[in-house]
Short mmCIF file of C-alpha atoms in Angstrom, two decimals:
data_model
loop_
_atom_site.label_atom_id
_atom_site.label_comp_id
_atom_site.label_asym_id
_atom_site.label_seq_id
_atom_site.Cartn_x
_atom_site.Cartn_y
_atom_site.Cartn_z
CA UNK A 18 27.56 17.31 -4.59
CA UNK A 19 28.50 14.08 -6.10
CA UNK A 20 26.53 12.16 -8.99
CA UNK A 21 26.58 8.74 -9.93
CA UNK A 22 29.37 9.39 -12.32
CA UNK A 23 31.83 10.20 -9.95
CA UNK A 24 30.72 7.20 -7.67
CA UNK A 25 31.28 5.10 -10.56
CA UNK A 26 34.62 6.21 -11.04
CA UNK A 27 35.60 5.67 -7.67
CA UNK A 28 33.97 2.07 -7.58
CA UNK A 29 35.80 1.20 -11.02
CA UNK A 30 32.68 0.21 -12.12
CA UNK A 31 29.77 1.61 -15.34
CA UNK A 32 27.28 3.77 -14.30
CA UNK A 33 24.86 1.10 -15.02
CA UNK A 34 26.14 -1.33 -12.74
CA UNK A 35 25.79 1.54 -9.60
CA UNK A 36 22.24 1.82 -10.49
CA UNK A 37 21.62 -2.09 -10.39
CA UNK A 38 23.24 -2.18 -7.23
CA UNK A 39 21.15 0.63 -5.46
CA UNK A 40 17.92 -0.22 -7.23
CA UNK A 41 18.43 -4.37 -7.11
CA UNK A 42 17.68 -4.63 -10.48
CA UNK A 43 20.40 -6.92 -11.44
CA UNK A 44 22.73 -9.57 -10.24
CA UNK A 45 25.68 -8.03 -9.32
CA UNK A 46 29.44 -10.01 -7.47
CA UNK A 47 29.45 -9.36 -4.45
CA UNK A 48 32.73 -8.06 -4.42
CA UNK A 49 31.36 -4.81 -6.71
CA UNK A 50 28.47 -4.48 -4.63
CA UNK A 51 31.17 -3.78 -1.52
CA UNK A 52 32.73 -1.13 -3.65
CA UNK A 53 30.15 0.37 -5.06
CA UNK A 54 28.74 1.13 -1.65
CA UNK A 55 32.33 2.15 -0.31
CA UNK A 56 32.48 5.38 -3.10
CA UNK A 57 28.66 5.89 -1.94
CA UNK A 58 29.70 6.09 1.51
CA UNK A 59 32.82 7.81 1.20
CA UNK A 60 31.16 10.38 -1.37
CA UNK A 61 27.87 10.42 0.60
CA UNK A 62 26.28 10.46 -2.90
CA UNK A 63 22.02 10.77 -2.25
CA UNK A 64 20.74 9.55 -5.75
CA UNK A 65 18.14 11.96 -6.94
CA UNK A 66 14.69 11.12 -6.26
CA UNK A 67 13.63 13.19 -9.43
CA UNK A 68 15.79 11.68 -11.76
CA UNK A 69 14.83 8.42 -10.37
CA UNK A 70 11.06 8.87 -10.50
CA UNK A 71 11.13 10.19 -14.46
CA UNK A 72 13.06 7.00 -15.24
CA UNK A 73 11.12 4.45 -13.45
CA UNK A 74 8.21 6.74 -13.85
CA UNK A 75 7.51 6.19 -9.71
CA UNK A 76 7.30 8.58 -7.19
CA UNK A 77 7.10 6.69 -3.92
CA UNK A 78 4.58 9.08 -3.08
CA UNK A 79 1.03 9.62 -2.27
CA UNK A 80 -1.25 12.47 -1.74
CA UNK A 81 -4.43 12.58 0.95
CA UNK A 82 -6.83 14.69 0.45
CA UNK A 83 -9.23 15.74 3.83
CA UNK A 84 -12.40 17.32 3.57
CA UNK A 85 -12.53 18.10 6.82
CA UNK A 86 -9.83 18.04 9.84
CA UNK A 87 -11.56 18.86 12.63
CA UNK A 88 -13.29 15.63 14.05
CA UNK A 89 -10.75 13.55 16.18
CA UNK A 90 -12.31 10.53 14.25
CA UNK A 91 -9.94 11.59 10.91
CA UNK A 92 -6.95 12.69 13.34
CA UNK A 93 -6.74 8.74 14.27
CA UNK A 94 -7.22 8.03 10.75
CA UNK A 95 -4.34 10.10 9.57
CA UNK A 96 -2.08 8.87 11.73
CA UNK A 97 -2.90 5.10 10.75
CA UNK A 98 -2.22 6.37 6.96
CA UNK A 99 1.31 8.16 7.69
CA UNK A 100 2.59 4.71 9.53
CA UNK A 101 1.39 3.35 6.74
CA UNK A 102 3.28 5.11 4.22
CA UNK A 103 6.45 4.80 6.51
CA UNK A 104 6.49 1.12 5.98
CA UNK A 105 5.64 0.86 2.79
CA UNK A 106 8.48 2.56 2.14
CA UNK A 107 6.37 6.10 0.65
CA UNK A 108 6.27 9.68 1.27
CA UNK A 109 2.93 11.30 2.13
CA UNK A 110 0.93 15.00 1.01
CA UNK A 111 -1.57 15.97 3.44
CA UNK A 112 -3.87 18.34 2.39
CA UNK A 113 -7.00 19.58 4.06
CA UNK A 114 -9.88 21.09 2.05
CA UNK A 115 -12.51 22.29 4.84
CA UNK A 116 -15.10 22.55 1.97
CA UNK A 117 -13.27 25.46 0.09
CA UNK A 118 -13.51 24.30 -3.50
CA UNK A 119 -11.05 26.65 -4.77
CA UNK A 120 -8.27 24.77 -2.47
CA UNK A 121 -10.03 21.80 -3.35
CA UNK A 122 -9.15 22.24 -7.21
CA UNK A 123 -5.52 23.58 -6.34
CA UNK A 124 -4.36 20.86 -3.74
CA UNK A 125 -5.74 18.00 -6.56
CA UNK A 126 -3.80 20.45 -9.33
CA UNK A 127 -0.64 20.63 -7.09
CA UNK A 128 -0.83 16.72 -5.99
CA UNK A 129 -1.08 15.50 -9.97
CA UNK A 130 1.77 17.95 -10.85
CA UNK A 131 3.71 16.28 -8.64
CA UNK A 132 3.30 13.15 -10.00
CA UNK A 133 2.03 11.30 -6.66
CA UNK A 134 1.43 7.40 -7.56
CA UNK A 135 -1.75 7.45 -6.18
CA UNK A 136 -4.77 9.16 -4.56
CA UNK A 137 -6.70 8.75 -0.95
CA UNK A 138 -9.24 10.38 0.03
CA UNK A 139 -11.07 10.82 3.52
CA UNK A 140 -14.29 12.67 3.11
CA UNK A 141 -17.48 13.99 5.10
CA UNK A 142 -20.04 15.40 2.51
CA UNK A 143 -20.73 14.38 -1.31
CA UNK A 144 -19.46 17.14 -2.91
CA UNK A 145 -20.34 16.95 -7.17
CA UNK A 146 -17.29 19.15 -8.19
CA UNK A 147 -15.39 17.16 -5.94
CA UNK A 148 -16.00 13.64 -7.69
CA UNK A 149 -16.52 14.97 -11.07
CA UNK A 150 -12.89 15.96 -10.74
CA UNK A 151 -11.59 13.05 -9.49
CA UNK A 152 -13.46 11.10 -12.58
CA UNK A 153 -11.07 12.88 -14.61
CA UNK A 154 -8.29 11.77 -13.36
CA UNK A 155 -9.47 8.28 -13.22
CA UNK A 156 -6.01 6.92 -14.96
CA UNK A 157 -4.61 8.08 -11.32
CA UNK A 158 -4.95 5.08 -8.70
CA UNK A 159 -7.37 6.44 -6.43
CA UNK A 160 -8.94 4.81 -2.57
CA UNK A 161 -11.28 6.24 -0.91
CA UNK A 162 -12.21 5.87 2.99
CA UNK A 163 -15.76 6.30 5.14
CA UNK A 164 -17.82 7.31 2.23
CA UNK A 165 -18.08 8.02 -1.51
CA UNK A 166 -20.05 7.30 -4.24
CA UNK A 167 -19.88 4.46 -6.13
CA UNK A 168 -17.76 3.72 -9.39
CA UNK A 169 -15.53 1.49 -11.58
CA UNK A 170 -12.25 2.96 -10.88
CA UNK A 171 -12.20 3.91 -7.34
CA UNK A 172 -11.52 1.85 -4.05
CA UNK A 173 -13.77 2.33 -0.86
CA UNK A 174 -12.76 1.06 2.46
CA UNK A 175 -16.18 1.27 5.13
CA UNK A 176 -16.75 0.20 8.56
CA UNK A 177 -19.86 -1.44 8.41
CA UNK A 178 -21.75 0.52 9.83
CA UNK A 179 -25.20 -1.05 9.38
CA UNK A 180 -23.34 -4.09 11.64
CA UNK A 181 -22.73 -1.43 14.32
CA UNK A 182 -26.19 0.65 14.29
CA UNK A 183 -27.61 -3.11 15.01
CA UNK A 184 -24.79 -3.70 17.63
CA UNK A 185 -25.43 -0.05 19.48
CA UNK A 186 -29.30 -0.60 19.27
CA UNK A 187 -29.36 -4.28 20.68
CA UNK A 188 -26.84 -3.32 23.16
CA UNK A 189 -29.65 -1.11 24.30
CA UNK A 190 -32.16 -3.15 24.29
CA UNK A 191 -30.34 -6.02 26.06
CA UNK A 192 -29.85 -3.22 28.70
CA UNK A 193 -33.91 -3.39 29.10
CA UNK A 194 -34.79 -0.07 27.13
CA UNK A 195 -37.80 -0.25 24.81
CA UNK A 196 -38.20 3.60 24.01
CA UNK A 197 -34.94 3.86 22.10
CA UNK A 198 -34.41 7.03 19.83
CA UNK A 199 -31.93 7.72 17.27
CA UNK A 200 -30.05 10.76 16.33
CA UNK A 201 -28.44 10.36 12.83
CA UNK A 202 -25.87 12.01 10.74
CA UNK A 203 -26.90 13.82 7.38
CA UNK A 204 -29.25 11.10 5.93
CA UNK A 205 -27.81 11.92 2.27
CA UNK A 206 -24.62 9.95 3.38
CA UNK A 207 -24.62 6.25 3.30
CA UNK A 208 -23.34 5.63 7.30
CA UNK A 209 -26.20 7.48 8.05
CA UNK A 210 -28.41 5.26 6.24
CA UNK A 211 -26.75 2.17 7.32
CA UNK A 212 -26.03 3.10 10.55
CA UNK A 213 -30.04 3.69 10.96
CA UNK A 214 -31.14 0.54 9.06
CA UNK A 215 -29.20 -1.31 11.93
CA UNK A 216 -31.17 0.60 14.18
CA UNK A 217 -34.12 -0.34 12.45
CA UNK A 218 -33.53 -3.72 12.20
CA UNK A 219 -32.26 -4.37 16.22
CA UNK A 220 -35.82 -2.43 16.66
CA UNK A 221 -37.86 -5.16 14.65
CA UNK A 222 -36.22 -8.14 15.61
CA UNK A 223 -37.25 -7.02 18.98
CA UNK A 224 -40.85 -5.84 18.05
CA UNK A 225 -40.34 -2.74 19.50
CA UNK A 226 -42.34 0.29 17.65
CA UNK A 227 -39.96 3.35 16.33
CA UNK A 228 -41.27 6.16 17.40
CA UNK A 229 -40.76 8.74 14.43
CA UNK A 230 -40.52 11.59 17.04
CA UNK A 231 -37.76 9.98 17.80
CA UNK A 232 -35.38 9.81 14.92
CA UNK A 233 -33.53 13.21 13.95
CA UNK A 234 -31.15 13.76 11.58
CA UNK A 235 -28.02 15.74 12.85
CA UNK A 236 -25.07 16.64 10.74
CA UNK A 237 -21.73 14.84 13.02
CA UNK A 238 -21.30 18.12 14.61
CA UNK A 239 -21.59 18.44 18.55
CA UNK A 240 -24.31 21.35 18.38
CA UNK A 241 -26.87 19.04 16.36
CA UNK A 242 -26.56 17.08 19.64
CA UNK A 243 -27.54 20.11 21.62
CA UNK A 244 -30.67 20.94 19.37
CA UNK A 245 -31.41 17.03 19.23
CA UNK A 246 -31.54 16.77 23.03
CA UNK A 247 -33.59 19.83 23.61
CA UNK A 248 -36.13 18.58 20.43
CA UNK A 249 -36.35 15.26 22.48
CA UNK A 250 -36.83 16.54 26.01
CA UNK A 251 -39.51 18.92 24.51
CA UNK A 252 -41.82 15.80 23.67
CA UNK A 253 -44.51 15.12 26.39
CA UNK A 254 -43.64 11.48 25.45
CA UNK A 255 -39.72 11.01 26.03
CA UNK A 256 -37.11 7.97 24.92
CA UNK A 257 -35.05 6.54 27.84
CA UNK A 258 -32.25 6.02 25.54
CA UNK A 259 -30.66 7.14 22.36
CA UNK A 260 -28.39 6.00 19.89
CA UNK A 261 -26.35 8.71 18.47
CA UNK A 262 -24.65 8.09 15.12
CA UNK A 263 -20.98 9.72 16.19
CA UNK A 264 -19.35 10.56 19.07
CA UNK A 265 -19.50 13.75 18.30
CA UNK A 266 -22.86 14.43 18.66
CA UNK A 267 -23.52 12.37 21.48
CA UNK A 268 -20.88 14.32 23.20
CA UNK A 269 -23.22 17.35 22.57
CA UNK A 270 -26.33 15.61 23.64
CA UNK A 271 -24.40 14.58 26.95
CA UNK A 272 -23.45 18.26 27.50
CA UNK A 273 -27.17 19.32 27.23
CA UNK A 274 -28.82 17.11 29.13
CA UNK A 275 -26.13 18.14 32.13
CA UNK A 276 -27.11 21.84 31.81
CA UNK A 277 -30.65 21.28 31.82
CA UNK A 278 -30.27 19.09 34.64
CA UNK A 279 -31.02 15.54 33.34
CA UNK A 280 -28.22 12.98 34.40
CA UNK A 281 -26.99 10.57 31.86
CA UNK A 282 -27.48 7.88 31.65
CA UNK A 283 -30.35 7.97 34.99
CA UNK A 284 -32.39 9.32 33.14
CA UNK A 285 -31.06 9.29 29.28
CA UNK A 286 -28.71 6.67 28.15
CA UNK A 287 -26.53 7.49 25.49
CA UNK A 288 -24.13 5.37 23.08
CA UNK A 289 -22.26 6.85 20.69
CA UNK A 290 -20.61 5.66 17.28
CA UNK A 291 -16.35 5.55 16.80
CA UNK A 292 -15.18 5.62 20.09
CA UNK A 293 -12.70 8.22 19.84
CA UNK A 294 -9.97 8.41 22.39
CA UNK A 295 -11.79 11.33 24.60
CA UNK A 296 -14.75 8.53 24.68
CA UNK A 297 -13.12 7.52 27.95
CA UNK A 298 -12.72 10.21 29.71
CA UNK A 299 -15.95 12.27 29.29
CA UNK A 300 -18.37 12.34 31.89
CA UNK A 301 -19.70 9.70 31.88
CA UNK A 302 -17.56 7.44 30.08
CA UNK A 303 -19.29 7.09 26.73
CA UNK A 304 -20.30 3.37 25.38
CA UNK A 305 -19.70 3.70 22.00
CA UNK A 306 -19.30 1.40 18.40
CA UNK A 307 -15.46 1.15 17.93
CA UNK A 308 -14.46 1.49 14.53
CA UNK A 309 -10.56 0.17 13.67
CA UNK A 310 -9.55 3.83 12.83
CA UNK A 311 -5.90 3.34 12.62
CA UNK A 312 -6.47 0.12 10.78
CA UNK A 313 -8.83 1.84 8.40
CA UNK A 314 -5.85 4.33 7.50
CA UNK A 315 -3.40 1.14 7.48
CA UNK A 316 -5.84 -0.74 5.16
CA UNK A 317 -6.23 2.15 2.70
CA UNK A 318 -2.60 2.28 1.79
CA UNK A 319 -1.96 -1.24 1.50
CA UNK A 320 -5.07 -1.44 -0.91
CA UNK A 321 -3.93 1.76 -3.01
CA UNK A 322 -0.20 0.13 -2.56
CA UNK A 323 -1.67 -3.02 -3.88
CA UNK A 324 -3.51 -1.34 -6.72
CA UNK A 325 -0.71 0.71 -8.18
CA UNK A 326 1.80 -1.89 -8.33
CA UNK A 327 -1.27 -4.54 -10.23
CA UNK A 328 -2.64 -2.01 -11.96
CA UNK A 329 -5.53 -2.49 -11.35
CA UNK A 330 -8.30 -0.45 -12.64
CA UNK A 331 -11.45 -1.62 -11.34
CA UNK A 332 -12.80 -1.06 -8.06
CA UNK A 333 -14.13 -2.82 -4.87
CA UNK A 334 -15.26 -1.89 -1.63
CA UNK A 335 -13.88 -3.38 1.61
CA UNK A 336 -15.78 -3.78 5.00
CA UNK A 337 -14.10 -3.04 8.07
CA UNK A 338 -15.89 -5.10 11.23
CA UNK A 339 -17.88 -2.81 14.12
CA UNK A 340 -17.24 -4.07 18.25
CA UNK A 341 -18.97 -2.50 21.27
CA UNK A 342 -16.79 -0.45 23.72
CA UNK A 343 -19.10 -0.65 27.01
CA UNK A 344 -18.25 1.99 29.48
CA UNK A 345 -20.82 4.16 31.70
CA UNK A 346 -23.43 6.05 29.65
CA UNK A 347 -26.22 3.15 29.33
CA UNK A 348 -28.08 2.36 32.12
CA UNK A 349 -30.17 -0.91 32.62
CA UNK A 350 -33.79 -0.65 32.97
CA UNK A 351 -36.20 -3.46 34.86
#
């Protein structure tokens, strides 16, 4: 395998003047350029990205840590992350946790070992061993996206989701509903709470009374949507739509009401929150909040990007904006 001596010998040149040349550190003719990339050519020489990294103490890489893989809400976001990467011109570690901590504390182990430039993190549930971890490796840049907690170091990038519980709920009542429920996601996690204060507040603007009954708190998983439906049809007094804080769920809720023979959205309309790409083709169609998932992966690299090469230590949290995706599941009333 050649090294950079040998390409340097070849090229007639130092050693130091190959490295300018392939790192564009300093001017260098023209002419030398040419022959410097000639031997590398000729020699197919592949500097070393390890010897590289230890001298300009970089990587180019950067490690993603998922709490949880299997909603098609983080697949989207993934995918916006590793095009992200791509351009930016870094390598990517995917690691999935699925709430084990034990591969929780080996995968952040493993992805400081290897000396990744920075941290991002896509997570589901507030997890105390979790953060208290990543406080102590708060010299590592570090973004996190959906939710986290909040702290001086670390970058969050939201949708805001109190804009799109308002936008879901008005939708609804612009559709001529006035006994609206809502089925929420685990009310310790802030899109839960925001997503239901936008609820709240389309609800009072309108002066339309929340019927407690009404609100349950689910936990983003399809089978809460079950249960939820079958808690709501059990009422004497029954909502004629619901706002359901995922897709998810409302996916679940959908699937319930069809076995127990209620037709959505005849008799229940249903929107849902993300608008995944299966939105469109369940039956019905789900209306759902859109949230920029790709650009929500995009935007957390070019902010942890950004923050490695300022070096920047303190944090900030960035908003991404809601929009309605109307399809079939909302019927109008009146």
């Amino acid at each position: 395998m050649a090294t950079i001596k040998d390409v340097a010998k070849l090229a007639g040149v130092s050693t130091t003047t190959v490295s300018h040349v392939l790192n564009n550190t300093r001017f260098v003719a023209k002419e030398t350029q040419e022959r410097v990339y000639d031997a590398v050519k000729s020699l197919n020489y592949a500097p070393s990205a390890v010897a590289r990294s230890l001298k300009v103490n970089q990587t180019r890489t950067l490690g993603l840590l998922v709490t949880s893989s299997s909603n098609p809400f983080f697949a989207e976001v993934v995918q916006g992350v590793e095009a992200a990467c791509f351009k930016e011109g870094y390598s990517l570690l995917l690691c999935t946790i699925e709430g084990d901590r034990q591969k929780l504390r080996h995968y952040l182990e493993t992805l400081v070992a290897k000396r990744i430039d920075g941290l991002l993190l896509m997570c589901t549930e507030y997890d105390p061993l979790l953060f208290s971890l990543l406080e102590s490796y708060e010299s590592l840049p570090q973004v996190i996206m959906d939710w986290g907690p909040s702290n001086e170091f670390m970058d969050k990038i939201q949708d805001n989701s109190a804009q799109g519980g308002y936008l879901a709920t008005r939708y609804l009542i612009e559709q001529g509903h006035t006994a609206i429920g809502c089925l929420t996601g685990p009310m310790e996690k802030l899109p839960s709470q925001q997503r239901l204060t936008g609820f709240q507040q389309a609800m009072e603007e309108a002066k339309l009374t929340i019927n407690s009954e009404w609100i349950i708190a689910g936990d983003f998983e399809a089978v809460s949507g079950e249960q939820a439906f079958k808690a709501i049809w059990s009422l004497t007094e029954r909502p004629t739509a619901m706002f359901v804080c995922n897709d998810v769920m409302a996916m679940g809720m959908i699937s319930a009401a069809y076995k127990g023979g209620v037709k959505v959205p005849e008799a229940l309309s249903v929107i849902g929150y993300d608008d995944i790409p299966m939105a469109k083709y369940f039956i019905p169609p789900l209306t759902s909040i859109s949230q920029p998932k790709r650009e929500l992966g995009k935007m957390a690299v070019t902010t942890l990007v950004d923050k490695i090469k300022r070096k920047r230590k303190k944090g900030r949290t960035l908003l991404l904006e809601t929009k309605l995706s109307v399809r079939c599941s909302v019927s109008r009333r009146g």
